[in-house]
Short mmCIF file of C-alpha atoms and ligand atoms in Angstrom, two decimals:
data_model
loop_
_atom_site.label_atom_id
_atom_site.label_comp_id
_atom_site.label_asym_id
_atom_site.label_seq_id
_atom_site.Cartn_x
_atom_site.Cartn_y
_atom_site.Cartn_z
CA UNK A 17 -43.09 -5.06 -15.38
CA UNK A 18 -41.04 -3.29 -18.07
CA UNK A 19 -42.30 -2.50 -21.57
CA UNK A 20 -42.19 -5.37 -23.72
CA UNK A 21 -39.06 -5.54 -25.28
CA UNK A 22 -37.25 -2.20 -23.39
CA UNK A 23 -33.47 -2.85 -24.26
CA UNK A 24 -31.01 -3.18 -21.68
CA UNK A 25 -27.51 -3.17 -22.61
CA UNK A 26 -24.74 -3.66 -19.25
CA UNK A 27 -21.22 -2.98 -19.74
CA UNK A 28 -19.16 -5.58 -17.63
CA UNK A 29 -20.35 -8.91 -16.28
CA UNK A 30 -19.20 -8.29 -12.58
CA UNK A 31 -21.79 -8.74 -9.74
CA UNK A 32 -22.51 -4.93 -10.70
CA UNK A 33 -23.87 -6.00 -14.03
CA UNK A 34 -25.05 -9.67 -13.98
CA UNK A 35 -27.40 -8.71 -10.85
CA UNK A 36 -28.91 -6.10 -13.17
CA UNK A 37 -29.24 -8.23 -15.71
CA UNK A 38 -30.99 -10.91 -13.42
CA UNK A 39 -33.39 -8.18 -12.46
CA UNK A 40 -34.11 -6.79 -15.80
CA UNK A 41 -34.85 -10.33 -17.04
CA UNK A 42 -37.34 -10.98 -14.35
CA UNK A 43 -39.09 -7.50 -15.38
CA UNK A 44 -39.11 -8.83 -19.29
CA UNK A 45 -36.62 -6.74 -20.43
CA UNK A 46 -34.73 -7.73 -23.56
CA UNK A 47 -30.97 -7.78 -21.88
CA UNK A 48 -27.45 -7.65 -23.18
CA UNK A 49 -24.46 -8.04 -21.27
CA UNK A 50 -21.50 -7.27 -23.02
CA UNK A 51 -18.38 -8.47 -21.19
CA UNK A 52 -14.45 -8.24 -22.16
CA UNK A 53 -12.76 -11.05 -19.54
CA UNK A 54 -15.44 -13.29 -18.61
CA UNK A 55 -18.73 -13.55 -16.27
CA UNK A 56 -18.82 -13.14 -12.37
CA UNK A 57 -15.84 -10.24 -13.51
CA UNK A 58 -12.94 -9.17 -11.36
CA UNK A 59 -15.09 -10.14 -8.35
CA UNK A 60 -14.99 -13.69 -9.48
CA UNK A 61 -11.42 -14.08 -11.48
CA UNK A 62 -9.44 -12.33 -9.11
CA UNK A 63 -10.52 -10.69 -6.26
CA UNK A 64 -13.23 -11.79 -3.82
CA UNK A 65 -13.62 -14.96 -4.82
CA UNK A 66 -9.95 -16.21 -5.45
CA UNK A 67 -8.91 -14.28 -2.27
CA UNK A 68 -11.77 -15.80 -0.10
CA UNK A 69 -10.57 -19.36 -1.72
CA UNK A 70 -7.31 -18.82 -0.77
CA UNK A 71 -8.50 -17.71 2.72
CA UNK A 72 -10.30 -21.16 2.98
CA UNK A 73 -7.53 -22.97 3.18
CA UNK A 74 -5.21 -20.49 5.43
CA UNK A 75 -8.01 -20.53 7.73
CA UNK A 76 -8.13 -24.38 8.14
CA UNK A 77 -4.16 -24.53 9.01
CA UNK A 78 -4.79 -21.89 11.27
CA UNK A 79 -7.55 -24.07 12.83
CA UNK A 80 -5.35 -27.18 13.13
CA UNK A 81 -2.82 -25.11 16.07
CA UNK A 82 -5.46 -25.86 18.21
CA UNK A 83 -6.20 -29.41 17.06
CA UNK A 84 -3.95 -30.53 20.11
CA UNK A 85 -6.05 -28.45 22.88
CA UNK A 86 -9.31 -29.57 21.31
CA UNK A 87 -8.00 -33.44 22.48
CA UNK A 88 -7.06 -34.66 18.99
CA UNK A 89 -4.75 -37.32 18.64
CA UNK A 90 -3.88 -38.73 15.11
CA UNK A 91 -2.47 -41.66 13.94
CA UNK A 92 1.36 -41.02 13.18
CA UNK A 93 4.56 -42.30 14.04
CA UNK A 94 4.82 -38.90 15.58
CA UNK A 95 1.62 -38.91 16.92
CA UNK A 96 1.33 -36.08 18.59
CA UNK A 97 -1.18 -32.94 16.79
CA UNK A 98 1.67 -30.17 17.52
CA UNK A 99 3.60 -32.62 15.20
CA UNK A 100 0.95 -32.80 12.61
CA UNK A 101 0.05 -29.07 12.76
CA UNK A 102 4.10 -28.00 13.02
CA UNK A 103 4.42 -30.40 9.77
CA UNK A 104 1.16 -29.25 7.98
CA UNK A 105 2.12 -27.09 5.00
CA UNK A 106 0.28 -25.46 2.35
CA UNK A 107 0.85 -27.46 -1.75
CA UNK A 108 1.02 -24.11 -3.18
CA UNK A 109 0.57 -25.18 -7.09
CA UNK A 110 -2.93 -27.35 -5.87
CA UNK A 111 -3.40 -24.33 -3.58
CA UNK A 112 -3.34 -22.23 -6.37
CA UNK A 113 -4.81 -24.21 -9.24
CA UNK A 114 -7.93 -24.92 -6.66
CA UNK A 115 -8.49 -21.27 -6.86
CA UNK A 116 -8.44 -21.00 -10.39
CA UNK A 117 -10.38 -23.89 -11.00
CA UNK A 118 -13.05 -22.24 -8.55
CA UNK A 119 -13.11 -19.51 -9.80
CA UNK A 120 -14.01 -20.45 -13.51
CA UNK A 121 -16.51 -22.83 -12.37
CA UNK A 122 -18.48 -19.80 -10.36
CA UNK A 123 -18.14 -17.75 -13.64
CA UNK A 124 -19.36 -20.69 -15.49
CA UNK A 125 -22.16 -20.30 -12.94
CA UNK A 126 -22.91 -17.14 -13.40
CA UNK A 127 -22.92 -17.91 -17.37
CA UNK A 128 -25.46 -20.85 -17.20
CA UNK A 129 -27.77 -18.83 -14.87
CA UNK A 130 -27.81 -15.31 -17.28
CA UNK A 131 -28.84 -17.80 -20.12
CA UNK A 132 -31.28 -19.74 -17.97
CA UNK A 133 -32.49 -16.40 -17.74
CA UNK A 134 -32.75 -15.44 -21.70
CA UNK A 135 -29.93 -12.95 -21.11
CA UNK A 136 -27.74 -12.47 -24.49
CA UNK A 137 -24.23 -12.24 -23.57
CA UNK A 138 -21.61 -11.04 -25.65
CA UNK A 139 -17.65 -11.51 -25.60
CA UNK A 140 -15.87 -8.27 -26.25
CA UNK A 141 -14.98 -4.38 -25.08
CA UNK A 142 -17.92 -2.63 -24.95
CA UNK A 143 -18.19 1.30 -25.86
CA UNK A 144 -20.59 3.94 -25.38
CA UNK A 145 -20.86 5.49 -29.20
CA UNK A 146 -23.59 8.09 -28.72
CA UNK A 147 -26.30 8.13 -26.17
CA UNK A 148 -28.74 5.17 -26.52
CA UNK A 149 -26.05 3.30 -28.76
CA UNK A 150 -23.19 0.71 -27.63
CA UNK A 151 -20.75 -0.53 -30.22
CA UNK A 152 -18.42 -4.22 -29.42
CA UNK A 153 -16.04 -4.09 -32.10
CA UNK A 154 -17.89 -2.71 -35.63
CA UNK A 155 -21.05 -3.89 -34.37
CA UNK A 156 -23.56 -1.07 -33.08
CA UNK A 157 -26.66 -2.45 -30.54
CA UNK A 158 -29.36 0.13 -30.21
CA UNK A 159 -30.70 0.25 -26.32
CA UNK A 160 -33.38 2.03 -24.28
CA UNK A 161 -30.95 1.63 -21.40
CA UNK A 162 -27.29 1.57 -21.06
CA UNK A 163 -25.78 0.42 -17.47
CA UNK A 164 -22.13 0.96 -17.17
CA UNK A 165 -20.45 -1.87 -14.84
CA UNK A 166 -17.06 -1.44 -15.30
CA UNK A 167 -15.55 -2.03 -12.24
CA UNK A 168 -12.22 -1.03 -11.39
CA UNK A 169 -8.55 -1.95 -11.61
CA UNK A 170 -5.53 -2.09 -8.85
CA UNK A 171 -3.51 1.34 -8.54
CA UNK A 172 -0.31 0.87 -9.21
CA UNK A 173 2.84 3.36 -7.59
CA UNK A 174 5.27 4.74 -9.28
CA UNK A 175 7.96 3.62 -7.10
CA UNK A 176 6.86 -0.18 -7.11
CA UNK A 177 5.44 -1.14 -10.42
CA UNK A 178 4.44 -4.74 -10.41
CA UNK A 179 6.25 -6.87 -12.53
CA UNK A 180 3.89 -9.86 -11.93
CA UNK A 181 7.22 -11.88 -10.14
CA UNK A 182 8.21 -10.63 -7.20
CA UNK A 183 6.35 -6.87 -7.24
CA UNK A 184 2.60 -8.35 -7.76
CA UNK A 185 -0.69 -6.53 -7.16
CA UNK A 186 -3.51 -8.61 -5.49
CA UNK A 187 -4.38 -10.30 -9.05
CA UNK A 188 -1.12 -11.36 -9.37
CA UNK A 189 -0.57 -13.76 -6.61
CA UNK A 190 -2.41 -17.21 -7.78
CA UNK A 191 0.42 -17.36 -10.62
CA UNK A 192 3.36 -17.99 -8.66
CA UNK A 193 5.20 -21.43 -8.39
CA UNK A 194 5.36 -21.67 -4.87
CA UNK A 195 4.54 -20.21 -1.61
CA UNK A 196 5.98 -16.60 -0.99
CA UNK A 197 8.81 -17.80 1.93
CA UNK A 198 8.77 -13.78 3.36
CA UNK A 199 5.87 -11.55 1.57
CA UNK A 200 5.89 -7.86 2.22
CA UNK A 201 1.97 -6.33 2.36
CA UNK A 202 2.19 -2.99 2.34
CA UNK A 203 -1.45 -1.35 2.50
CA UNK A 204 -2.93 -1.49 5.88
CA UNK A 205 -6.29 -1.58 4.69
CA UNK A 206 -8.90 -4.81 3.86
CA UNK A 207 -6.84 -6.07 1.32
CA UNK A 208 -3.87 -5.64 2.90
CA UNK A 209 -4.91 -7.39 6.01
CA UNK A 210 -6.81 -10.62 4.46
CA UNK A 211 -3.71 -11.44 2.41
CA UNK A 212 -1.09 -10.73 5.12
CA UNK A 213 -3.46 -13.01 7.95
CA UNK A 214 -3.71 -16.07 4.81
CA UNK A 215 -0.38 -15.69 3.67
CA UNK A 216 0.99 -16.52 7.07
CA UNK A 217 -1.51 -18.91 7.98
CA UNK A 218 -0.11 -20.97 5.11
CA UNK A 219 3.41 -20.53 6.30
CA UNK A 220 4.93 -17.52 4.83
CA UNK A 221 6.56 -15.21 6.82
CA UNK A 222 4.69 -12.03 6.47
CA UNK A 223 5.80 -8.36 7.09
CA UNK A 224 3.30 -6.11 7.22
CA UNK A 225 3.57 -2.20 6.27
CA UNK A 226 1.30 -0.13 7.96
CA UNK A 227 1.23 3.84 7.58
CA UNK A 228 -0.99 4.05 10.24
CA UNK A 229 -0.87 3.94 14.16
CA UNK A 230 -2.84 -0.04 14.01
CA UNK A 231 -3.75 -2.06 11.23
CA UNK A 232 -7.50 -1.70 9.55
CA UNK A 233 -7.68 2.02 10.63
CA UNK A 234 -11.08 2.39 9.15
CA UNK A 235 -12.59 -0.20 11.54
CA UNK A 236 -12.98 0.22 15.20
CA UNK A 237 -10.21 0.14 17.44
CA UNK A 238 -10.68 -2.70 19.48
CA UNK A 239 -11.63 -4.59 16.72
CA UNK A 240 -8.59 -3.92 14.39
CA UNK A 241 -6.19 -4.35 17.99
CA UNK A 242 -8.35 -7.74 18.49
CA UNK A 243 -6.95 -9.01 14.77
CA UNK A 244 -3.30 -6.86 15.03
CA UNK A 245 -2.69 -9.28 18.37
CA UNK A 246 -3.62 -12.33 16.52
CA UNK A 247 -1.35 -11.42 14.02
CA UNK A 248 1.74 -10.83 16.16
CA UNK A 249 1.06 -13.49 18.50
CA UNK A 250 1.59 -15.95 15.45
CA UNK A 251 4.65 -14.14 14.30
CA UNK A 252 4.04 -11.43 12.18
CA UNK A 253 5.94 -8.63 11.82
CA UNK A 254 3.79 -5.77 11.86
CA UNK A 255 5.71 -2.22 11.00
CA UNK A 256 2.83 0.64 12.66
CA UNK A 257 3.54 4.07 10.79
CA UNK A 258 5.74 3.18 8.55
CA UNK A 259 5.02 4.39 5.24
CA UNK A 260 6.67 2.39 2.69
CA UNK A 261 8.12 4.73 -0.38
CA UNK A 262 9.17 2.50 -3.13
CA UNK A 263 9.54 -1.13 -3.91
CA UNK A 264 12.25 -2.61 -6.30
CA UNK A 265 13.52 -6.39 -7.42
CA UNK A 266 16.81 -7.52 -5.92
CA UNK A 267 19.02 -10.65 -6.93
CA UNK A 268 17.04 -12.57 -4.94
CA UNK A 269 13.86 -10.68 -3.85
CA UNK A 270 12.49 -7.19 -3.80
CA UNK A 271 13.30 -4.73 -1.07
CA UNK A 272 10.44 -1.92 0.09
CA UNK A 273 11.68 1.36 1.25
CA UNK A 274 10.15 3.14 4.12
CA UNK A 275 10.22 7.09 4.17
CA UNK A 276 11.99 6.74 7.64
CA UNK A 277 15.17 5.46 5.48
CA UNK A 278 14.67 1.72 7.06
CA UNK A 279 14.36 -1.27 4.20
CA UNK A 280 12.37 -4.44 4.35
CA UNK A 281 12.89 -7.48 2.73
CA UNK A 282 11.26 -10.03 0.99
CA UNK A 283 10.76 -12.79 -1.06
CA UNK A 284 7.92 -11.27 -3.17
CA UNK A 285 4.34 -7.93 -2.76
CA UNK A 286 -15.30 -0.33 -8.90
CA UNK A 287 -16.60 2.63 -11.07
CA UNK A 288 -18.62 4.82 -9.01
CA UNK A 289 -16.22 4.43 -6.54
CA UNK A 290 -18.75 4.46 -3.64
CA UNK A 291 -18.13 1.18 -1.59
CA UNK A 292 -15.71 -0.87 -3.38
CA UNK A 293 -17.65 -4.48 -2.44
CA UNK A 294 -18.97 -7.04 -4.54
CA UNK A 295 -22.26 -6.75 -2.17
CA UNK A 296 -22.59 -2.98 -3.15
CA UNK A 297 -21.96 -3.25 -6.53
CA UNK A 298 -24.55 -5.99 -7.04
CA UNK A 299 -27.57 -3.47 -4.95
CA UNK A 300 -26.15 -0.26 -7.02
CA UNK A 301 -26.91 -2.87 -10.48
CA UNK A 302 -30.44 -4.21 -8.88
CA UNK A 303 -31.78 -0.84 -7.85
CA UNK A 304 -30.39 1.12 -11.16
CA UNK A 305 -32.47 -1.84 -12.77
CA UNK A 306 -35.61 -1.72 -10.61
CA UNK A 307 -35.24 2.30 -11.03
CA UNK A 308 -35.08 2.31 -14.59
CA UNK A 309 -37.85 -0.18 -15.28
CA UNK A 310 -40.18 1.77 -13.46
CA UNK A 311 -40.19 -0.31 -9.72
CA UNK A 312 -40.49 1.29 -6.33
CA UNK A 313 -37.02 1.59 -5.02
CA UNK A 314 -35.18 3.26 -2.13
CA UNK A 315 -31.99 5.09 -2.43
CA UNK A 316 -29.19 3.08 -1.36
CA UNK A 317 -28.37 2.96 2.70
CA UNK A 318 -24.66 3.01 2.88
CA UNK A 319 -24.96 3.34 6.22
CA UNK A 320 -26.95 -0.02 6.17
CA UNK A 321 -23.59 -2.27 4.34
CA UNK A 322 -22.66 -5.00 6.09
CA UNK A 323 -19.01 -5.62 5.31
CA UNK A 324 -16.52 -8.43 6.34
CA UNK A 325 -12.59 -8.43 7.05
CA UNK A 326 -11.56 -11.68 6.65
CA UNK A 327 -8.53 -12.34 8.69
CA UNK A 328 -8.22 -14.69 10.89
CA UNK A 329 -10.74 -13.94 13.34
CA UNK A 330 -12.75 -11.96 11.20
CA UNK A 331 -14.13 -8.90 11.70
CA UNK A 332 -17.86 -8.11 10.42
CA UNK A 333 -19.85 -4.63 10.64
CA UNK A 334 -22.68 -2.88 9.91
CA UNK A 335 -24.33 0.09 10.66
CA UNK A 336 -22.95 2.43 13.71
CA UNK A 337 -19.94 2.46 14.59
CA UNK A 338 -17.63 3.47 17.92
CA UNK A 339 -16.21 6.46 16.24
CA UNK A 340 -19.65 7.61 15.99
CA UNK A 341 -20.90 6.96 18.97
CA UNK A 342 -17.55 8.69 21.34
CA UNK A 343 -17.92 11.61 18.83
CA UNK A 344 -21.67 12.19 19.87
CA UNK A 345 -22.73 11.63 15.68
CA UNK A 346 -25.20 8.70 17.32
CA UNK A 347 -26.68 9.02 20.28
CA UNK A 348 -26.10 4.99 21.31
CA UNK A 349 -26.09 2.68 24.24
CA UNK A 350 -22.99 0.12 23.43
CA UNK A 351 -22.55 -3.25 25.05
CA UNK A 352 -19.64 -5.72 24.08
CA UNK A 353 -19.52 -9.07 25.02
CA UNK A 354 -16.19 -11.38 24.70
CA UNK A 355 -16.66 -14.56 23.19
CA UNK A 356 -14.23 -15.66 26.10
CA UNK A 357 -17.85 -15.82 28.09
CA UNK A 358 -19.41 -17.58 25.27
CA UNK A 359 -20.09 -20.84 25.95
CA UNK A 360 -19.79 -22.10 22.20
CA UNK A 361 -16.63 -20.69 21.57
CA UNK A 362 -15.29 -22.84 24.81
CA UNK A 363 -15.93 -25.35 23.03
CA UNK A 364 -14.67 -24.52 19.86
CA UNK A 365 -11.10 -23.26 21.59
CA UNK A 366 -11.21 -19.65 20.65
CA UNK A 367 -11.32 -16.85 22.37
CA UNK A 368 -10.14 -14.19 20.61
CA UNK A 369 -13.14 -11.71 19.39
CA UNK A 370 -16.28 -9.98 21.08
CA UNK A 371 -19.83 -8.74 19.87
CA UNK A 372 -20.98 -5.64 20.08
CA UNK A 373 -24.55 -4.10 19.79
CA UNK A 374 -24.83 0.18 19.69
CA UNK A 375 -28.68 0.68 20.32
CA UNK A 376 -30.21 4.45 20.25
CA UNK A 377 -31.14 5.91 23.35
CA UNK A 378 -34.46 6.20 24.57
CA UNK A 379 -36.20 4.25 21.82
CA UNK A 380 -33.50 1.07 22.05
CA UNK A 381 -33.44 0.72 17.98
CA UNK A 382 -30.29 -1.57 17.10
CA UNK A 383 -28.02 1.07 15.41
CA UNK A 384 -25.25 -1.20 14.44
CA UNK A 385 -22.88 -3.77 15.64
CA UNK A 386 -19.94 -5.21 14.94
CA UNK A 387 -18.31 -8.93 15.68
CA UNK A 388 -15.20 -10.43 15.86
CA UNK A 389 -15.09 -14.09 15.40
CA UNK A 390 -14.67 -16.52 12.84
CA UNK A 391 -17.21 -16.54 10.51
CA UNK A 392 -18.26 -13.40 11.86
CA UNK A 393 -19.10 -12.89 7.83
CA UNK A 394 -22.38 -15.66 8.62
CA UNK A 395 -22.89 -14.35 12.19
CA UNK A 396 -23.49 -10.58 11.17
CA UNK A 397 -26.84 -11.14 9.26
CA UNK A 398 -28.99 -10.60 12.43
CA UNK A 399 -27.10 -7.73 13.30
CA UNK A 400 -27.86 -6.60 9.93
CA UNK A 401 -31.61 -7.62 9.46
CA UNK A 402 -31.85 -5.67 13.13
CA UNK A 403 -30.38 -2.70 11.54
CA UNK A 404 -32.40 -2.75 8.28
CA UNK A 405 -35.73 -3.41 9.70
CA UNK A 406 -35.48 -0.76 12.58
CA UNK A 407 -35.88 -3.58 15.44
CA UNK A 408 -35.55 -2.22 19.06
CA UNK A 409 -33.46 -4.38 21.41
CA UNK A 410 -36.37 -6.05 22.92
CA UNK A 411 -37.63 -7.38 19.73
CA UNK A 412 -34.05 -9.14 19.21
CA UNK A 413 -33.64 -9.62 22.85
CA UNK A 414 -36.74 -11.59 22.73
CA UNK A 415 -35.93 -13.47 19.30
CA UNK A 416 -34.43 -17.35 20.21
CA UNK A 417 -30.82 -17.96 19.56
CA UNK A 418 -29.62 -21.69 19.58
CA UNK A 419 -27.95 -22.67 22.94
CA UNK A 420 -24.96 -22.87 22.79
CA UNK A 421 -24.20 -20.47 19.89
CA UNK A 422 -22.31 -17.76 19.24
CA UNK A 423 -25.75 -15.60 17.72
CA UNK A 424 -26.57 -16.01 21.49
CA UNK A 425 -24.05 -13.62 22.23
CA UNK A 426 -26.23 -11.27 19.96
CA UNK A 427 -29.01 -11.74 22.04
CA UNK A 428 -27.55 -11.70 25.03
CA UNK A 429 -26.23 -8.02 24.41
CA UNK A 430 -29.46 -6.85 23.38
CA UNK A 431 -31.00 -8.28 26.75
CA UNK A 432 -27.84 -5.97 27.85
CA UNK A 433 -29.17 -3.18 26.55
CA UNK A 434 -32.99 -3.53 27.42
CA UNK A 435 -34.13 -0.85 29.94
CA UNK A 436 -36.82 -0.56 32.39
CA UNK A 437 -39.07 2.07 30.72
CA UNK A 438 -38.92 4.07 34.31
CA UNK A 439 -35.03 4.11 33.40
CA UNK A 440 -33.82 7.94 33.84
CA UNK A 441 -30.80 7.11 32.05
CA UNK A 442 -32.78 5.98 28.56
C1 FAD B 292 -8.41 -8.73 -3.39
C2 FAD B 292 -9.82 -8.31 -3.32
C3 FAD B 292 -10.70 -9.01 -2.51
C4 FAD B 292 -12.04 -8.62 -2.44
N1 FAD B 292 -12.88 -9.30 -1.59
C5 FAD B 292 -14.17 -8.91 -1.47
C6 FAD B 292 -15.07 -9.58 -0.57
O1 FAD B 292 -14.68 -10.51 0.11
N2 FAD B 292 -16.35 -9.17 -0.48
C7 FAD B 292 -16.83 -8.11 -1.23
O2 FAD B 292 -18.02 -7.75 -1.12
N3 FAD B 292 -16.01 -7.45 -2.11
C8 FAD B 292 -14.69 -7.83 -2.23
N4 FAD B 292 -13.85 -7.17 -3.09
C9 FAD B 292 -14.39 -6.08 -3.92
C10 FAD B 292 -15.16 -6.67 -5.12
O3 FAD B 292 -14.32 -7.51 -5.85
C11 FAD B 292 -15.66 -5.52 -6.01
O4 FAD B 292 -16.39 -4.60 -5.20
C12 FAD B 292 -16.56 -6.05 -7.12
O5 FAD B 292 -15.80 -6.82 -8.01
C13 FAD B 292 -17.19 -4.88 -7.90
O6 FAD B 292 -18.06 -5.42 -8.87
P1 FAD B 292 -18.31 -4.67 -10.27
O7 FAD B 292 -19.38 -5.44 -10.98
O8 FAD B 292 -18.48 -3.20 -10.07
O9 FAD B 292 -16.90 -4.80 -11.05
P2 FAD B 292 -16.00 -6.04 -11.49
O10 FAD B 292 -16.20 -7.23 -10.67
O11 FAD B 292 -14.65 -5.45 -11.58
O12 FAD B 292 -16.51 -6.39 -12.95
C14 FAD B 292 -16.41 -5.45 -14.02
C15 FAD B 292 -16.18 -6.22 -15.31
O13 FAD B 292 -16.36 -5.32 -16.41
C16 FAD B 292 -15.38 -5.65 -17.39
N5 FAD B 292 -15.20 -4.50 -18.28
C17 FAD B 292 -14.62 -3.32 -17.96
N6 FAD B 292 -14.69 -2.47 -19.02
C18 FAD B 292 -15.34 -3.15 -20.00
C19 FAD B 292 -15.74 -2.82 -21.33
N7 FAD B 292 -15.51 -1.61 -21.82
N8 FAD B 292 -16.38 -3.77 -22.06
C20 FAD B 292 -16.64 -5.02 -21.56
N9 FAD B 292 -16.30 -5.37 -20.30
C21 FAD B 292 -15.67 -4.45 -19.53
C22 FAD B 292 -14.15 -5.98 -16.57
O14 FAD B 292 -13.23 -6.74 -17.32
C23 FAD B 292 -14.77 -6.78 -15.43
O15 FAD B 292 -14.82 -8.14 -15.76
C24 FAD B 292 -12.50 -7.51 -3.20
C25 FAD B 292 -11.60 -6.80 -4.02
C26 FAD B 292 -10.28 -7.19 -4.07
C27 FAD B 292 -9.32 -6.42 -4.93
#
């Protein structure tokens, strides 16, 4: 417990600084949040949660192309599913407006739980003034602790300055009247990918600009080449090493530049800095809290972040991964299983994605793992729990799994990876 009364003062309402003032509450803190552009912050009103909203939706038209192999018939005049999938097609506006209505109502959310919590919040830009002193406007509030949460914004170029139309940052896109008909992502990175795999699940037609040899560069190959052939099997046109230059408007659409000369065309486009994710911020706000109200903590494990890409399949990982265990960094036992062998996914109809355990040699502690699958965001937790509480392969391998489910594939790779303890190769 805190000192009665210690002051707490958080600049920016994000996940960053309404988990630390949910954890400085619980300690009896007296807690202000000070907050510029409403509760739940960019995370909430245009980021994560709009972009996982939109992805919602993009990933249920995606589902319905294989409404037809999964025996569906509906009840048309054309009643074949091909027909209704071919004619299914995203209402941008309600598409849109959804997300924005979602959005406020998790803010509003986060609002009723801070005052559930006796948290004082206040509307406006808050400024450090001297140390132990925070000023909104002329008003100065006196604090024992000050927690900066400002988050951070989108960077933009110099040769492609949004103009919130047809050259739009990531916060830009729930705006627009209608459906992009050919969107340009250039960025081969998380962002990049999510919005480029929902955009053309909901029918645009997306090219995407990659400086890199494969899309999602920072994740393992055969993961990122598991999503890159989804992506061009349904169409997309995916430009490897090509690093786009500038971007500017046309008469009827913006054209990007590539350094190579070529042009594309289309129809439209945290503050530590650590790990930009919602999840990280929110720990990095808890254990500054715990820290500074005088709890145990541990540093945090970024080497412990479980982190999701969420295209369509999605890829989820935590812990080791491939690069580190071909460059000799870990020294790991990898097994990967396809979901093409899992018996749950034959019944769902996919079968693009695997699972994949890394497990230290010798003493068989779960290092990492990574999955590819949708929902592999849900699915990762074990993986995760594994990693976190230092559990060998045999304690998983011997945990139940549901039959049939896709966590059996987790299972079944650790069972993979057991060895006799007479094994020379261990
Ligand atoms: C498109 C996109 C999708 C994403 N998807 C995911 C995802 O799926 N999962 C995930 O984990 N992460 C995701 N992220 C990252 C996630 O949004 C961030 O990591 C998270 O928002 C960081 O939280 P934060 O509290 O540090 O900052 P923010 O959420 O940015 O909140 C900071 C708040 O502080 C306010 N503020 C700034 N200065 C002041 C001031 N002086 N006075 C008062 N208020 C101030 C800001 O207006 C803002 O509201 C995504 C990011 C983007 C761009």
């Amino acid at each position: 417990m805190s000192q009665p009364h210690t002051r707490v003062v958080i600049i920016g309402g994000g996940p960053g600084g309404y988990e630390a003032a949910l954890v400085a509450a619980q300690l009896g803190a007296d807690v202000t949040v000070i907050e510029d552009s409403g509760l739940g912050g960019s995370c909430v009103l245009t980021d994560c949660v709009p972009s996982k909203t939109l992805i919602a939706t993009a990933s249920l038209m995606a589902a319905m192309e294989g409404t037809k192999d999964l025996g569906i018939k509906f009840d048309h005049d054309d009643a074949s599913a091909e027909a209704v999938s071919s004619h299914a097609q995203a209402d941008a506006p309600r598409v849109y407006a959804r997300i924005r209505d979602l959005a406020l109502a998790q803010s509003a959310d986060v609002a009723a739980r801070l005052a559930r919590e006796g948290v004082r919040v206040i509307d406006g830009r808050g400024r450090l003034v001297r140390p132990g002193v925070v000023a909104v406007g002329d008003t100065e509030i006196r604090a024992d602790t000050v927690l900066i949460a400002t988050g951070a914004r989108p960077r933009e170029l110099p040769g492609a300055v949004p103009d919130g139309e047809r050259l739009l940052t990531s916060r830009q896109l729930y705006d627009l009247p209608e459906l992009p008909s050919d969107l340009v992502v250039v960025g081969s990175g998380v962002t990049g990918a999510e919005f480029a795999s929902g955009f053309q699940a909901l029918g645009s037609r997306v090219t995407f600009v990659s400086s890199r040899e494969h899309v999602l560069p920072n994740e393992d190959t055969d993961a990122a080449m598991v999503v890159e052939g989804v992506f061009r099997r349904r169409g997309m046109t995916v430009l490897s090493k090509s690093r786009a230059e500038s971007a500017s408007r046309t008469a009827d659409g913006v054209e990007v530049r590539l350094e190579d000369g070529r042009t594309v065309r289309g129809s439209a486009g945290d503050c530590t800095g650590v790990w930009m994710l919602a999840s990280v911020a929110a720990m990095q706000g808890r254990i500054a809290m715990w820290h500074s109200l005088g709890e145990a903590v541990q540093p945090l494990r970024l080497g412990h972040v479980a982190a999701t890409i969420f295209t369509e399949p999605e890829i989820a990982a935590v812990g080791a991964s491939q690069q580190d265990v071909d460059s000799g960094k870990v020294l790991a036992r990898a097994v990967k299983l396809p979901l093409a062998t899992n018996a749950r996914a034959k019944m769902d109809g996919f079968s693009d994605g695997f699972v994949k355990l890394f497990a230290r040699r010798n003493s068989g502690i779960v290092l990492g793992g990574v999955i590819v699958a949708p929902r592999a965001s849900d699915l990762i937790l074990g993986v995760s729990l594994a990693v976190e509480q230092q559990l060998t392969v045999d304690e998983v391998a011997h945990t139940f799994a549901v039959y049939p489910s896709l966590t059996g594939s987790i299972t079944e790779a650790a069972r993979q990876l057991m060895q006799p303890a007479d094994d020379p190769s261990r």
